[in-house]
mmCIF file of C-alpha atoms in Angstrom:
data_model
loop_
_atom_site.group_PDB
_atom_site.id
_atom_site.type_symbol
_atom_site.label_atom_id
_atom_site.label_comp_id
_atom_site.label_asym_id
_atom_site.label_seq_id
_atom_site.Cartn_x
_atom_site.Cartn_y
_atom_site.Cartn_z
ATOM 1 C CA MET A 1037 92.994 98.735 102.080
ATOM 2 C CA VAL A 1038 95.142 99.042 105.188
ATOM 3 C CA LEU A 1039 94.161 96.871 108.162
ATOM 4 C CA VAL A 1040 95.513 98.006 111.538
ATOM 5 C CA LEU A 1041 95.934 95.482 114.366
ATOM 6 C CA PRO A 1042 96.114 96.718 117.976
ATOM 7 C CA GLY A 1043 98.648 96.288 120.734
ATOM 8 C CA ILE A 1044 97.957 94.160 123.793
ATOM 9 C CA ALA A 1045 96.455 96.990 125.833
ATOM 10 C CA ASP A 1046 94.431 98.497 122.985
ATOM 11 C CA ASN A 1047 90.801 98.534 122.057
ATOM 12 C CA LEU A 1048 89.047 100.360 119.236
ATOM 13 C CA GLN A 1049 88.922 103.592 121.216
ATOM 14 C CA SER A 1050 92.651 103.640 121.939
ATOM 15 C CA LEU A 1051 93.440 102.836 118.307
ATOM 16 C CA GLU A 1052 91.347 105.804 117.231
ATOM 17 C CA ALA A 1053 92.887 108.041 119.885
ATOM 18 C CA GLY A 1054 96.387 107.031 118.788
ATOM 19 C CA GLY A 1055 95.815 108.684 115.427
ATOM 20 C CA ILE A 1056 97.160 105.835 113.311
ATOM 21 C CA GLY A 1057 94.247 105.900 110.862
ATOM 22 C CA ARG A 1058 94.591 109.622 110.261
ATOM 23 C CA ALA A 1059 98.380 109.322 109.890
ATOM 24 C CA ILE A 1060 98.082 106.640 107.203
ATOM 25 C CA ARG A 1061 95.413 108.529 105.282
ATOM 26 C CA GLU A 1062 97.523 111.694 105.292
ATOM 27 C CA GLU A 1063 100.297 109.838 103.467
ATOM 28 C CA TRP A 1064 98.026 107.589 101.351
ATOM 29 C CA PRO A 1065 94.893 109.673 100.652
ATOM 30 C CA ASP A 1066 93.459 106.994 98.354
ATOM 31 C CA ALA A 1067 93.683 104.241 100.973
ATOM 32 C CA ASP A 1068 90.828 103.010 103.115
ATOM 33 C CA VAL A 1069 91.967 102.253 106.667
ATOM 34 C CA ALA A 1070 90.197 99.730 108.896
ATOM 35 C CA LEU A 1071 90.980 99.553 112.610
ATOM 36 C CA ILE A 1072 90.573 95.920 113.654
ATOM 37 C CA GLU A 1073 89.718 95.315 117.313
ATOM 38 C CA MET A 1074 91.590 92.001 117.413
ATOM 39 C CA THR A 1075 92.532 91.887 121.083
ATOM 40 C CA ILE A 1076 94.463 89.205 122.985
ATOM 41 C CA GLY A 1077 91.371 87.020 123.454
ATOM 42 C CA TYR A 1078 91.176 86.365 119.719
ATOM 43 C CA TYR A 1079 94.686 84.916 119.770
ATOM 44 C CA LYS A 1080 94.114 82.837 122.875
ATOM 45 C CA ASP A 1081 91.058 81.080 121.519
ATOM 46 C CA GLY A 1082 92.379 80.624 117.986
ATOM 47 C CA ARG A 1083 90.010 83.034 116.239
ATOM 48 C CA ALA A 1084 92.583 85.656 115.238
ATOM 49 C CA MET A 1085 94.054 84.193 112.064
ATOM 50 C CA PRO A 1086 90.851 82.741 110.533
ATOM 51 C CA GLU A 1087 88.911 85.946 111.199
ATOM 52 C CA LEU A 1088 91.700 88.153 109.883
ATOM 53 C CA HIS A 1089 91.839 85.987 106.763
ATOM 54 C CA GLU A 1090 88.136 86.512 106.217
ATOM 55 C CA ILE A 1091 88.684 90.283 106.420
ATOM 56 C CA VAL A 1092 91.508 90.077 103.863
ATOM 57 C CA ARG A 1093 89.385 87.920 101.548
ATOM 58 C CA ALA A 1094 86.458 90.287 101.854
ATOM 59 C CA ALA A 1095 88.684 93.213 100.884
ATOM 60 C CA ARG A 1096 89.856 91.316 97.795
ATOM 61 C CA GLU A 1097 86.279 90.489 96.851
ATOM 62 C CA LYS A 1098 85.375 94.167 97.093
ATOM 63 C CA GLY A 1099 88.054 94.900 94.492
ATOM 64 C CA TYR A 1100 90.865 96.415 96.529
ATOM 65 C CA ARG A 1101 94.018 96.233 94.428
ATOM 66 C CA GLN A 1102 96.274 95.908 97.446
ATOM 67 C CA VAL A 1103 95.767 94.872 101.063
ATOM 68 C CA TRP A 1104 98.288 95.848 103.735
ATOM 69 C CA ILE A 1105 98.484 94.922 107.408
ATOM 70 C CA VAL A 1106 99.891 97.247 110.070
ATOM 71 C CA GLY A 1107 100.445 95.824 113.534
ATOM 72 C CA ALA A 1108 101.884 97.302 116.724
ATOM 73 C CA SER A 1109 103.351 95.135 119.486
ATOM 74 C CA LEU A 1110 100.847 92.266 119.796
ATOM 75 C CA GLY A 1111 99.429 93.320 116.435
ATOM 76 C CA GLY A 1112 102.887 93.178 114.883
ATOM 77 C CA MET A 1113 103.153 89.614 116.086
ATOM 78 C CA GLY A 1114 99.713 89.027 114.568
ATOM 79 C CA ALA A 1115 100.772 90.453 111.213
ATOM 80 C CA LEU A 1116 103.831 88.198 111.093
ATOM 81 C CA LEU A 1117 101.803 85.216 112.258
ATOM 82 C CA TYR A 1118 99.200 85.910 109.578
ATOM 83 C CA ASP A 1119 101.852 85.716 106.869
ATOM 84 C CA ALA A 1120 103.083 82.469 108.438
ATOM 85 C CA THR A 1121 99.570 81.039 108.386
ATOM 86 C CA PHE A 1122 98.495 82.433 105.005
ATOM 87 C CA PRO A 1123 101.706 83.193 103.086
ATOM 88 C CA CYS A 1124 101.658 85.834 100.369
ATOM 89 C CA GLU A 1125 98.025 86.840 100.895
ATOM 90 C CA VAL A 1126 98.842 90.495 101.608
ATOM 91 C CA ASP A 1127 100.855 93.005 99.611
ATOM 92 C CA GLY A 1128 102.526 94.802 102.485
ATOM 93 C CA ILE A 1129 103.261 94.324 106.177
ATOM 94 C CA VAL A 1130 104.247 97.123 108.557
ATOM 95 C CA LEU A 1131 105.540 95.956 111.925
ATOM 96 C CA LEU A 1132 105.636 98.563 114.697
ATOM 97 C CA ALA A 1133 107.827 97.265 117.543
ATOM 98 C CA PRO A 1134 106.371 93.761 117.174
ATOM 99 C CA PHE A 1135 106.283 91.227 119.986
ATOM 100 C CA LEU A 1136 108.539 88.452 118.670
ATOM 101 C CA GLY A 1137 107.940 85.704 121.195
ATOM 102 C CA ASP A 1138 109.194 84.698 124.598
ATOM 103 C CA ARG A 1139 112.784 84.631 125.798
ATOM 104 C CA ARG A 1140 113.218 80.944 125.094
ATOM 105 C CA VAL A 1141 112.675 81.325 121.356
ATOM 106 C CA LEU A 1142 114.575 84.604 121.122
ATOM 107 C CA ASP A 1143 117.566 83.075 122.912
ATOM 108 C CA GLU A 1144 117.398 80.089 120.585
ATOM 109 C CA VAL A 1145 117.733 82.372 117.553
ATOM 110 C CA ARG A 1146 120.514 84.361 119.223
ATOM 111 C CA LYS A 1147 122.500 81.293 120.257
ATOM 112 C CA ALA A 1148 122.284 79.927 116.731
ATOM 113 C CA GLY A 1149 124.084 83.041 115.530
ATOM 114 C CA GLY A 1150 121.052 84.825 114.129
ATOM 115 C CA LEU A 1151 118.257 84.121 111.720
ATOM 116 C CA SER A 1152 120.484 82.918 108.879
ATOM 117 C CA HIS A 1153 121.995 80.169 111.060
ATOM 118 C CA TRP A 1154 118.898 79.240 113.029
ATOM 119 C CA GLN A 1155 117.447 75.878 112.031
ATOM 120 C CA ALA A 1156 113.781 76.347 111.237
ATOM 121 C CA PRO A 1157 111.309 73.547 111.976
ATOM 122 C CA PRO A 1158 109.309 71.896 109.200
ATOM 123 C CA ALA A 1159 106.348 73.877 107.923
ATOM 124 C CA ALA A 1160 103.166 73.348 109.918
ATOM 125 C CA THR A 1161 99.941 75.172 110.642
ATOM 126 C CA PRO A 1162 100.627 77.541 113.555
ATOM 127 C CA GLY A 1163 98.817 76.510 116.728
ATOM 128 C CA PRO A 1164 99.054 76.887 120.507
ATOM 129 C CA ASP A 1165 102.191 74.749 120.787
ATOM 130 C CA ASN A 1166 104.190 75.873 117.764
ATOM 131 C CA TRP A 1167 103.139 79.381 116.782
ATOM 132 C CA GLN A 1168 106.403 81.003 117.868
ATOM 133 C CA SER A 1169 108.664 78.646 115.936
ATOM 134 C CA GLN A 1170 106.390 78.864 112.877
ATOM 135 C CA MET A 1171 106.391 82.659 113.107
ATOM 136 C CA TRP A 1172 110.180 82.656 113.093
ATOM 137 C CA ARG A 1173 110.171 80.107 110.308
ATOM 138 C CA ARG A 1174 108.274 82.651 108.215
ATOM 139 C CA ALA A 1175 110.747 85.385 109.165
ATOM 140 C CA LYS A 1176 113.532 83.109 107.966
ATOM 141 C CA ALA A 1177 111.669 82.676 104.674
ATOM 142 C CA TRP A 1178 111.527 86.463 104.382
ATOM 143 C CA SER A 1179 115.282 86.595 104.911
ATOM 144 C CA SER A 1180 115.828 84.182 102.014
ATOM 145 C CA HIS A 1181 115.022 87.022 99.620
ATOM 146 C CA PRO A 1182 118.148 89.001 98.649
ATOM 147 C CA GLY A 1183 118.056 91.956 101.019
ATOM 148 C CA GLY A 1184 114.886 90.778 102.775
ATOM 149 C CA ASP A 1185 111.230 90.594 101.801
ATOM 150 C CA GLN A 1186 110.291 93.777 99.945
ATOM 151 C CA ARG A 1187 106.745 93.669 101.315
ATOM 152 C CA VAL A 1188 107.907 94.116 104.912
ATOM 153 C CA TRP A 1189 108.662 97.294 106.890
ATOM 154 C CA LEU A 1190 109.862 97.498 110.495
ATOM 155 C CA ALA A 1191 109.729 100.582 112.724
ATOM 156 C CA TYR A 1192 110.455 101.100 116.410
ATOM 157 C CA GLY A 1193 111.600 103.708 118.889
ATOM 158 C CA ASP A 1194 115.095 103.778 120.316
ATOM 159 C CA ARG A 1195 113.767 103.407 123.878
ATOM 160 C CA ASP A 1196 111.097 100.834 123.051
ATOM 161 C CA LYS A 1197 111.172 97.906 125.463
ATOM 162 C CA PHE A 1198 111.345 95.504 122.509
ATOM 163 C CA ALA A 1199 114.108 97.417 120.712
ATOM 164 C CA PRO A 1200 116.858 94.960 121.801
ATOM 165 C CA ASN A 1201 115.035 92.157 119.974
ATOM 166 C CA MET A 1202 114.585 93.963 116.669
ATOM 167 C CA ALA A 1203 118.092 93.113 115.423
ATOM 168 C CA LEU A 1204 117.050 89.459 115.274
ATOM 169 C CA LEU A 1205 114.389 90.333 112.697
ATOM 170 C CA THR A 1206 116.281 92.852 110.570
ATOM 171 C CA PRO A 1207 117.884 90.227 108.263
ATOM 172 C CA ALA A 1208 114.334 89.534 107.042
ATOM 173 C CA VAL A 1209 113.640 93.204 106.224
ATOM 174 C CA PRO A 1210 115.269 95.354 103.512
ATOM 175 C CA PRO A 1211 117.667 97.792 105.222
ATOM 176 C CA LYS A 1212 115.853 100.807 103.750
ATOM 177 C CA HIS A 1213 112.629 99.471 105.244
ATOM 178 C CA VAL A 1214 113.896 99.615 108.834
ATOM 179 C CA ILE A 1215 112.872 102.916 110.401
ATOM 180 C CA THR A 1216 114.001 103.986 113.850
ATOM 181 C CA GLY A 1217 113.548 107.161 115.818
ATOM 182 C CA PRO A 1218 113.101 108.517 119.310
ATOM 183 C CA GLY A 1219 110.321 106.827 121.185
ATOM 184 C CA ILE A 1220 108.929 104.229 123.535
ATOM 185 C CA HIS A 1221 106.409 101.375 123.372
ATOM 186 C CA GLU A 1222 103.306 103.516 122.820
ATOM 187 C CA TRP A 1223 101.224 105.008 120.018
ATOM 188 C CA THR A 1224 102.791 108.398 120.712
ATOM 189 C CA SER A 1225 105.902 106.884 119.122
ATOM 190 C CA TRP A 1226 104.377 104.339 116.735
ATOM 191 C CA THR A 1227 102.097 106.780 114.915
ATOM 192 C CA PRO A 1228 104.896 109.178 113.840
ATOM 193 C CA LEU A 1229 107.017 106.183 112.826
ATOM 194 C CA ALA A 1230 104.127 104.806 110.773
ATOM 195 C CA SER A 1231 103.765 108.185 109.080
ATOM 196 C CA GLN A 1232 107.403 108.002 108.070
ATOM 197 C CA VAL A 1233 107.003 104.457 106.778
ATOM 198 C CA PHE A 1234 104.016 105.303 104.593
ATOM 199 C CA ALA A 1235 105.717 108.460 103.355
ATOM 200 C CA ASP A 1236 108.735 106.378 102.340
ATOM 201 C CA ILE A 1237 106.808 103.706 100.452
ATOM 202 C CA ASP A 1238 107.424 104.686 96.856
ATOM 203 C CA ARG A 1239 105.459 104.193 93.679
ATOM 204 C CA GLU A 1240 107.512 101.165 92.704
ATOM 205 C CA THR A 1241 106.542 99.422 95.939
ATOM 206 C CA MET A 1242 102.896 100.364 95.476
ATOM 207 C CA SER A 1243 102.831 98.916 91.956
ATOM 208 C CA ARG A 1244 104.604 95.674 92.839
ATOM 209 C CA ASP A 1245 102.596 92.502 92.378
ATOM 210 C CA VAL A 1246 102.065 90.265 95.407
ATOM 211 C CA GLY A 1247 103.426 87.471 93.198
ATOM 212 C CA ALA A 1248 106.888 88.643 94.236
ATOM 213 C CA CYS A 1249 106.244 86.954 97.572
ATOM 214 C CA SER A 1250 107.504 83.414 98.127
ATOM 215 C CA ALA A 1251 105.536 80.846 100.056
ATOM 216 C CA PRO A 1252 107.525 78.676 102.493
#
């Protein structure tokens, strides 16, 4: 099962029009793809993570061997935040030009000298006042794996408005799992990049047990 989370300006219709479901199925014909209309309101009122967790749990109960989350922009933030809130619950995470927080937090990571030198706060349940620091805390946990967390893929276009921030996250992602190409901050770029990601995910990755993940 592959769950796709939308960007900030998306709804179900724009997700369908962007072709992401078709692109994933072309590379993984045996996968079921669910487009999740988890818009900004779900994050603002605190429903996003609990409701996404219920979707993941339901997929497990139906017998899906693996559950992956794909998120673009706001949805990429949501995918990272989900793994911060419920560590190791999913087998794969594909981040398409994710929103990584406001300038204050990004500058804090930069000024520290990058993710490896940044001092993460103590573990806590992400909420309105701490979600950004807890999200980055999870990214730092990903980076503790030699070469980055093997479950995670990152893809973005060279002219994406968030491209300058992606280098802060790359220590958490295996180098071979970072995919770049021509493009901007839209599905016209994200869908081809996602196709490349799912084409590159090999049989070894598909057969890996989620137990390889480390909780914070």
